[in-house]
Amino acid sequence: MKPTTTTDRINVLDLIRGFALIGLPFVNVLALWNNVNLSGTQEDIWIQRFLYIFVEGRFYAIFSFLFGLGFWIFLSRAQRKSNHPYGLFIRRMLILLGAGMLHQLINPGEVLLFYAIFGLIVLFFYKAPKQINLTLGIIGIIAGSFFGAKTLLPLPLILLGLAFGQYRVFQTLMENKKKWGAAAIFSFVATSVITVFLWQNAPDAGLLSYMEGFDYDITETQAEANRAFYDFIDLSMVFAPIYSIFYISLLVLLEPAVGKWLSPLHSFGRMALSNYIGQSIILVSLLVFIPVDTIVSYKVAAIVCLIVVGVQIIFSSLWLRHFNYGPLEWLWRCATYGNWVPIRRK
């Protein structure tokens, strides 16, 4: 079987994937750097609050949804071109499983390992009626968001992505432009109201994490504020899918008009695997230059993540001028199809 060429890609999906990648390091840095904490400024409290309202749970949800959609695209094309489409997909997931296990060594909170496992589970739903997959996906997302089951939430999101593939939603974007517009308006109004509600209900003191080895104590007042902030995080996660809907629908509507101007973001999304793992490698490497006894403020961590994302976007654009795939995407394709896929652009 010949692998999918770049001309077969659905551009808006690369744009959405690139957008989702932007938000991931701002959340992952909190786990990769164990010394990120409030610095005592109001600015830091606002940045922390912003992350938990607009980023946490929103961007990885988009990433999970796109994984499910990519699952359907790969298998549907493989069925037309190969006598062993399921074997190819299983091999693809096993390779991703291995990559996830290696990535776990530097980023214990990474998602590739779970995606590989959930991908093998969702394989049993590939032939299920699209109505069932859509229903199960929506119910699972609502239940997972309500109960805060973040680890298991990618499973229904992947299932929802599979259902969207079965309905060919992204192959018929122009025919459903009014529906996307309605989704964007509804989700914009909803997120606006929710944002005001969450911002007003966020604890004023923010979340000050206890860090062993540092010369400060968590007062009873701050401990109470921390408990309130954890409740705030759980509440914020309930509304995460609505933010994801708004982000996706807005990008779908913008892409035909300004897609050309957003081409660097397309390139960023096309190299999603390389950039996702690259973010972990870069952030862990930078940690070496930070003194052990230093507290990194949310402001500094956010600025570093902005720089990392900016550099990756520029690098991705330059790389794809000369190559068809990102380096890890190319290796994944070669291993999946069992042959050397041409990487240099002609």
Short mmCIF file of C-alpha atoms in Angstrom, two decimals:
data_model
loop_
_atom_site.label_atom_id
_atom_site.label_comp_id
_atom_site.label_asym_id
_atom_site.label_seq_id
_atom_site.Cartn_x
_atom_site.Cartn_y
_atom_site.Cartn_z
CA MET A 1 0.00 0.00 0.00
CA LYS A 2 1.17 3.52 -0.81
CA PRO A 3 0.99 5.99 2.08
CA THR A 4 -1.24 9.04 1.97
CA THR A 5 0.35 11.94 0.08
CA THR A 6 0.36 15.55 1.20
CA THR A 7 -2.17 16.43 -1.51
CA ASP A 8 -4.73 14.16 0.19
CA ARG A 9 -4.70 16.21 3.39
CA ILE A 10 -7.65 18.19 4.72
CA ASN A 11 -6.07 21.60 5.35
CA VAL A 12 -8.41 22.74 8.09
CA LEU A 13 -7.46 19.72 10.20
CA ASP A 14 -3.79 20.71 10.11
CA LEU A 15 -4.81 24.22 11.16
CA ILE A 16 -6.87 22.93 14.10
CA ARG A 17 -4.13 20.50 15.08
CA GLY A 18 -1.55 23.30 15.01
CA PHE A 19 -3.79 25.48 17.17
CA ALA A 20 -4.22 22.65 19.70
CA LEU A 21 -0.45 22.18 19.86
CA ILE A 22 -0.01 25.81 20.92
CA GLY A 23 -1.79 25.22 24.22
CA LEU A 24 -0.14 21.96 25.25
CA PRO A 25 3.24 23.23 26.55
CA PHE A 26 1.54 25.80 28.80
CA VAL A 27 -0.07 22.93 30.69
CA ASN A 28 2.73 20.36 30.35
CA VAL A 29 5.37 22.74 31.70
CA LEU A 30 3.66 22.59 35.10
CA ALA A 31 4.42 18.86 35.24
CA LEU A 32 7.81 18.94 33.51
CA TRP A 33 9.11 21.77 35.70
CA ASN A 34 8.32 20.93 39.31
CA ASN A 35 9.30 24.42 40.44
CA VAL A 36 6.60 26.52 38.73
CA ASN A 37 4.61 28.35 41.39
CA LEU A 38 2.95 31.64 42.22
CA SER A 39 5.50 34.40 42.75
CA GLY A 40 3.26 36.55 44.93
CA THR A 41 2.17 38.97 42.19
CA GLN A 42 -1.39 39.58 41.01
CA GLU A 43 -0.13 39.10 37.47
CA ASP A 44 0.87 35.52 38.25
CA ILE A 45 -2.53 34.78 39.79
CA TRP A 46 -4.25 36.08 36.64
CA ILE A 47 -2.02 33.99 34.35
CA GLN A 48 -2.74 30.89 36.43
CA ARG A 49 -6.46 31.61 36.33
CA PHE A 50 -6.32 32.23 32.56
CA LEU A 51 -4.65 28.85 31.98
CA TYR A 52 -7.30 26.94 33.91
CA ILE A 53 -10.18 28.76 32.19
CA PHE A 54 -8.99 28.91 28.57
CA VAL A 55 -6.32 26.20 28.19
CA GLU A 56 -6.43 23.30 30.67
CA GLY A 57 -8.59 20.48 29.28
CA ARG A 58 -9.52 22.50 26.16
CA PHE A 59 -6.56 21.94 23.87
CA TYR A 60 -5.84 18.31 24.67
CA ALA A 61 -9.56 17.61 24.06
CA ILE A 62 -9.16 18.96 20.52
CA PHE A 63 -6.03 16.86 20.09
CA SER A 64 -7.90 13.72 21.23
CA PHE A 65 -10.85 14.45 18.94
CA LEU A 66 -8.50 14.88 15.96
CA PHE A 67 -6.79 11.61 16.81
CA GLY A 68 -10.13 9.83 16.47
CA LEU A 69 -10.84 11.60 13.20
CA GLY A 70 -7.37 10.68 11.93
CA PHE A 71 -8.13 7.09 12.99
CA TRP A 72 -11.11 7.04 10.60
CA ILE A 73 -9.24 8.76 7.76
CA PHE A 74 -6.35 6.30 7.96
CA LEU A 75 -8.52 3.18 8.04
CA SER A 76 -10.97 4.34 5.37
CA ARG A 77 -8.10 5.05 2.98
CA ALA A 78 -6.24 1.89 3.95
CA GLN A 79 -9.31 -0.20 3.11
CA ARG A 80 -9.29 1.17 -0.43
CA LYS A 81 -5.58 0.59 -1.00
CA SER A 82 -4.58 -2.45 1.09
CA ASN A 83 -5.70 -6.02 1.64
CA HIS A 84 -4.71 -5.77 5.30
CA PRO A 85 -5.98 -2.38 6.57
CA TYR A 86 -6.52 -3.55 10.15
CA GLY A 87 -3.04 -5.06 10.32
CA LEU A 88 -1.57 -1.74 9.20
CA PHE A 89 -3.56 0.15 11.81
CA ILE A 90 -2.60 -2.23 14.63
CA ARG A 91 1.06 -1.92 13.62
CA ARG A 92 0.65 1.86 13.59
CA MET A 93 -0.79 1.82 17.13
CA LEU A 94 1.92 -0.52 18.44
CA ILE A 95 4.58 1.84 17.11
CA LEU A 96 2.77 4.74 18.80
CA LEU A 97 2.63 2.66 21.99
CA GLY A 98 6.40 2.25 21.91
CA ALA A 99 6.90 5.96 21.24
CA GLY A 100 4.56 6.76 24.13
CA MET A 101 6.47 4.48 26.50
CA LEU A 102 9.73 6.21 25.59
CA HIS A 103 8.11 9.63 25.91
CA GLN A 104 6.86 8.68 29.37
CA LEU A 105 10.49 8.63 30.54
CA ILE A 106 10.71 12.43 30.23
CA ASN A 107 7.03 13.38 30.39
CA PRO A 108 5.03 11.09 32.73
CA GLY A 109 1.82 12.96 31.87
CA GLU A 110 2.09 12.42 28.11
CA VAL A 111 -0.88 11.17 26.05
CA LEU A 112 0.61 9.07 23.24
CA LEU A 113 0.63 5.89 25.34
CA PHE A 114 -3.06 6.33 26.17
CA TYR A 115 -3.90 7.21 22.55
CA ALA A 116 -2.34 3.96 21.36
CA ILE A 117 -4.28 1.91 23.92
CA PHE A 118 -7.55 3.73 23.27
CA GLY A 119 -6.96 3.50 19.52
CA LEU A 120 -6.84 -0.29 19.75
CA ILE A 121 -10.04 -0.25 21.82
CA VAL A 122 -11.87 2.06 19.42
CA LEU A 123 -10.91 -0.25 16.54
CA PHE A 124 -13.83 -2.44 17.65
CA PHE A 125 -16.19 0.50 17.01
CA TYR A 126 -14.96 1.23 13.48
CA LYS A 127 -17.75 -0.80 11.88
CA ALA A 128 -20.37 0.26 14.43
CA PRO A 129 -23.20 2.53 13.17
CA LYS A 130 -22.19 6.18 13.23
CA GLN A 131 -25.26 7.05 15.32
CA ILE A 132 -24.06 4.73 18.09
CA ASN A 133 -20.51 6.10 18.04
CA LEU A 134 -21.81 9.67 18.09
CA THR A 135 -24.14 8.95 21.01
CA LEU A 136 -21.52 7.07 23.03
CA GLY A 137 -18.96 9.79 22.37
CA ILE A 138 -21.23 12.62 23.51
CA ILE A 139 -22.45 10.76 26.60
CA GLY A 140 -18.89 9.78 27.52
CA ILE A 141 -17.62 13.36 27.16
CA ILE A 142 -20.44 14.78 29.29
CA ALA A 143 -19.96 12.13 31.98
CA GLY A 144 -16.17 12.37 31.93
CA SER A 145 -16.23 16.18 32.16
CA PHE A 146 -18.79 16.17 34.96
CA PHE A 147 -16.93 13.60 37.06
CA GLY A 148 -13.48 14.99 36.22
CA ALA A 149 -12.21 11.73 34.71
CA LYS A 150 -9.41 13.43 32.77
CA THR A 151 -7.39 10.26 32.18
CA LEU A 152 -10.33 8.42 30.58
CA LEU A 153 -11.81 11.43 28.76
CA PRO A 154 -9.70 10.94 25.58
CA LEU A 155 -11.58 7.67 24.89
CA PRO A 156 -15.03 9.25 24.21
CA LEU A 157 -13.30 12.17 22.45
CA ILE A 158 -11.57 9.73 20.11
CA LEU A 159 -14.90 7.97 19.59
CA LEU A 160 -16.53 11.32 18.74
CA GLY A 161 -13.76 12.02 16.23
CA LEU A 162 -14.42 8.62 14.66
CA ALA A 163 -18.15 9.45 14.40
CA PHE A 164 -17.36 12.80 12.73
CA GLY A 165 -15.28 10.88 10.21
CA GLN A 166 -18.14 8.46 9.54
CA TYR A 167 -20.46 11.42 8.97
CA ARG A 168 -17.80 12.98 6.68
CA VAL A 169 -18.22 16.29 8.48
CA PHE A 170 -14.90 17.76 7.36
CA GLN A 171 -15.36 16.61 3.77
CA THR A 172 -18.58 18.64 3.51
CA LEU A 173 -17.60 21.84 5.29
CA MET A 174 -18.94 24.26 2.71
CA GLU A 175 -22.32 22.51 2.54
CA ASN A 176 -22.64 22.87 6.34
CA LYS A 177 -21.29 26.39 6.69
CA LYS A 178 -24.49 27.65 8.34
CA LYS A 179 -24.35 24.87 10.92
CA TRP A 180 -20.73 25.71 11.74
CA GLY A 181 -21.73 29.36 12.01
CA ALA A 182 -24.53 28.47 14.42
CA ALA A 183 -22.12 26.34 16.47
CA ALA A 184 -19.62 29.20 16.61
CA ILE A 185 -22.25 31.74 17.72
CA PHE A 186 -23.77 29.44 20.34
CA SER A 187 -20.40 28.40 21.76
CA PHE A 188 -19.13 32.00 21.74
CA VAL A 189 -22.11 33.19 23.77
CA ALA A 190 -21.81 30.19 26.10
CA THR A 191 -18.05 30.57 26.64
CA SER A 192 -18.46 34.32 27.25
CA VAL A 193 -21.01 33.71 30.00
CA ILE A 194 -19.01 30.80 31.45
CA THR A 195 -15.77 32.80 31.40
CA VAL A 196 -17.33 35.65 33.40
CA PHE A 197 -18.81 33.10 35.82
CA LEU A 198 -15.53 31.21 36.29
CA TRP A 199 -13.39 34.33 36.59
CA GLN A 200 -15.64 35.73 39.30
CA ASN A 201 -15.71 32.42 41.17
CA ALA A 202 -11.97 31.75 41.04
CA PRO A 203 -10.33 32.04 44.50
CA ASP A 204 -8.56 35.40 44.79
CA ALA A 205 -5.40 33.89 46.29
CA GLY A 206 -4.86 31.38 43.46
CA LEU A 207 -3.23 27.98 43.91
CA LEU A 208 0.08 28.06 45.80
CA SER A 209 1.63 24.60 45.58
CA TYR A 210 3.72 23.14 48.40
CA MET A 211 7.29 22.59 47.21
CA GLU A 212 9.61 20.51 49.38
CA GLY A 213 12.95 22.14 50.09
CA PHE A 214 11.76 25.73 49.74
CA ASP A 215 11.71 28.12 52.66
CA TYR A 216 8.03 28.93 52.98
CA ASP A 217 4.97 27.42 54.65
CA ILE A 218 1.41 27.06 53.43
CA THR A 219 -0.75 28.99 55.90
CA GLU A 220 -4.17 27.71 56.89
CA THR A 221 -5.73 30.55 54.90
CA GLN A 222 -3.75 29.57 51.79
CA ALA A 223 -4.54 25.88 52.35
CA GLU A 224 -8.22 26.76 52.36
CA ALA A 225 -7.73 28.82 49.18
CA ASN A 226 -5.95 25.84 47.59
CA ARG A 227 -8.88 23.54 48.38
CA ALA A 228 -11.23 26.10 46.87
CA PHE A 229 -9.01 26.33 43.79
CA TYR A 230 -9.08 22.57 43.27
CA ASP A 231 -12.88 22.77 43.35
CA PHE A 232 -12.63 25.62 40.83
CA ILE A 233 -10.48 23.43 38.54
CA ASP A 234 -13.08 20.63 38.70
CA LEU A 235 -15.82 23.14 37.88
CA SER A 236 -13.80 24.57 35.00
CA MET A 237 -13.28 21.08 33.53
CA VAL A 238 -17.04 20.57 33.32
CA PHE A 239 -17.21 23.39 30.75
CA ALA A 240 -14.07 22.40 28.80
CA PRO A 241 -15.92 20.81 25.82
CA ILE A 242 -17.82 24.06 25.14
CA TYR A 243 -14.55 25.97 24.80
CA SER A 244 -13.21 23.26 22.47
CA ILE A 245 -16.32 23.54 20.29
CA PHE A 246 -15.85 27.30 20.04
CA TYR A 247 -12.16 27.00 19.12
CA ILE A 248 -12.83 24.38 16.43
CA SER A 249 -15.89 26.06 14.89
CA LEU A 250 -14.12 29.43 14.76
CA LEU A 251 -11.10 27.92 12.99
CA VAL A 252 -13.35 26.11 10.51
CA LEU A 253 -15.02 29.41 9.60
CA LEU A 254 -11.74 31.35 9.44
CA GLU A 255 -9.75 28.85 7.36
CA PRO A 256 -11.32 29.56 3.93
CA ALA A 257 -10.85 33.32 4.38
CA VAL A 258 -7.47 33.59 6.09
CA GLY A 259 -6.01 30.10 5.69
CA LYS A 260 -3.22 31.47 3.52
CA TRP A 261 -2.10 33.80 6.29
CA LEU A 262 -2.17 30.93 8.75
CA SER A 263 0.05 28.63 6.66
CA PRO A 264 2.77 28.53 9.38
CA LEU A 265 0.14 27.11 11.74
CA HIS A 266 -0.76 24.50 9.09
CA SER A 267 2.89 23.44 8.96
CA PHE A 268 3.03 23.34 12.76
CA GLY A 269 0.02 20.99 12.76
CA ARG A 270 1.39 18.77 10.00
CA MET A 271 4.39 18.05 12.23
CA ALA A 272 2.24 17.43 15.33
CA LEU A 273 4.07 14.31 16.56
CA SER A 274 7.54 15.83 16.11
CA ASN A 275 6.49 19.09 17.74
CA TYR A 276 4.63 17.47 20.63
CA ILE A 277 7.58 15.29 21.62
CA GLY A 278 9.93 18.15 20.75
CA GLN A 279 8.18 20.41 23.27
CA SER A 280 8.89 17.90 26.04
CA ILE A 281 12.55 17.53 25.02
CA ILE A 282 13.07 21.30 24.83
CA LEU A 283 11.38 22.05 28.16
CA VAL A 284 13.19 19.25 30.00
CA SER A 285 16.51 20.40 28.49
CA LEU A 286 15.88 23.99 29.61
CA LEU A 287 15.23 22.76 33.14
CA VAL A 288 18.92 21.89 33.40
CA PHE A 289 19.77 25.62 33.30
CA ILE A 290 17.36 26.52 36.13
CA PRO A 291 18.88 26.33 39.63
CA VAL A 292 17.26 23.65 41.77
CA ASP A 293 16.31 26.06 44.53
CA THR A 294 14.66 28.59 42.19
CA ILE A 295 10.91 29.14 41.93
CA VAL A 296 9.80 29.85 38.37
CA SER A 297 6.84 32.21 38.16
CA TYR A 298 3.85 31.51 35.93
CA LYS A 299 4.80 34.59 33.92
CA VAL A 300 8.30 33.32 33.16
CA ALA A 301 7.02 29.81 32.36
CA ALA A 302 4.39 31.26 30.00
CA ILE A 303 6.97 33.42 28.21
CA VAL A 304 9.29 30.42 27.76
CA CYS A 305 6.41 28.37 26.32
CA LEU A 306 5.52 31.21 23.91
CA ILE A 307 9.11 31.29 22.68
CA VAL A 308 9.23 27.48 22.28
CA VAL A 309 5.99 27.48 20.28
CA GLY A 310 7.17 30.41 18.15
CA VAL A 311 10.47 28.71 17.33
CA GLN A 312 8.68 25.45 16.49
CA ILE A 313 6.24 27.20 14.15
CA ILE A 314 9.10 28.87 12.28
CA PHE A 315 11.10 25.62 12.17
CA SER A 316 8.10 23.63 10.90
CA SER A 317 7.48 26.11 8.08
CA LEU A 318 11.14 25.99 7.00
CA TRP A 319 11.36 22.19 7.33
CA LEU A 320 8.31 21.52 5.17
CA ARG A 321 9.70 23.69 2.38
CA HIS A 322 12.27 20.95 1.80
CA PHE A 323 10.60 17.80 3.17
CA ASN A 324 7.20 16.14 2.82
CA TYR A 325 6.88 15.11 6.48
CA GLY A 326 8.20 15.96 9.89
CA PRO A 327 11.08 13.70 11.06
CA LEU A 328 9.02 11.59 13.49
CA GLU A 329 6.01 11.53 11.14
CA TRP A 330 8.31 10.15 8.45
CA LEU A 331 9.71 7.43 10.72
CA TRP A 332 6.17 6.51 11.80
CA ARG A 333 5.07 6.16 8.18
CA CYS A 334 8.11 4.11 7.21
CA ALA A 335 7.57 1.72 10.12
CA THR A 336 3.82 1.49 9.45
CA TYR A 337 4.14 0.62 5.76
CA GLY A 338 7.35 -1.39 6.07
CA ASN A 339 9.27 0.59 3.43
CA TRP A 340 11.20 3.82 2.99
CA VAL A 341 8.77 6.61 2.16
CA PRO A 342 10.33 9.47 0.15
CA ILE A 343 10.80 12.43 2.48
CA ARG A 344 12.46 15.06 0.29
CA ARG A 345 10.24 17.32 -1.75
CA LYS A 346 10.77 17.06 -5.49
#
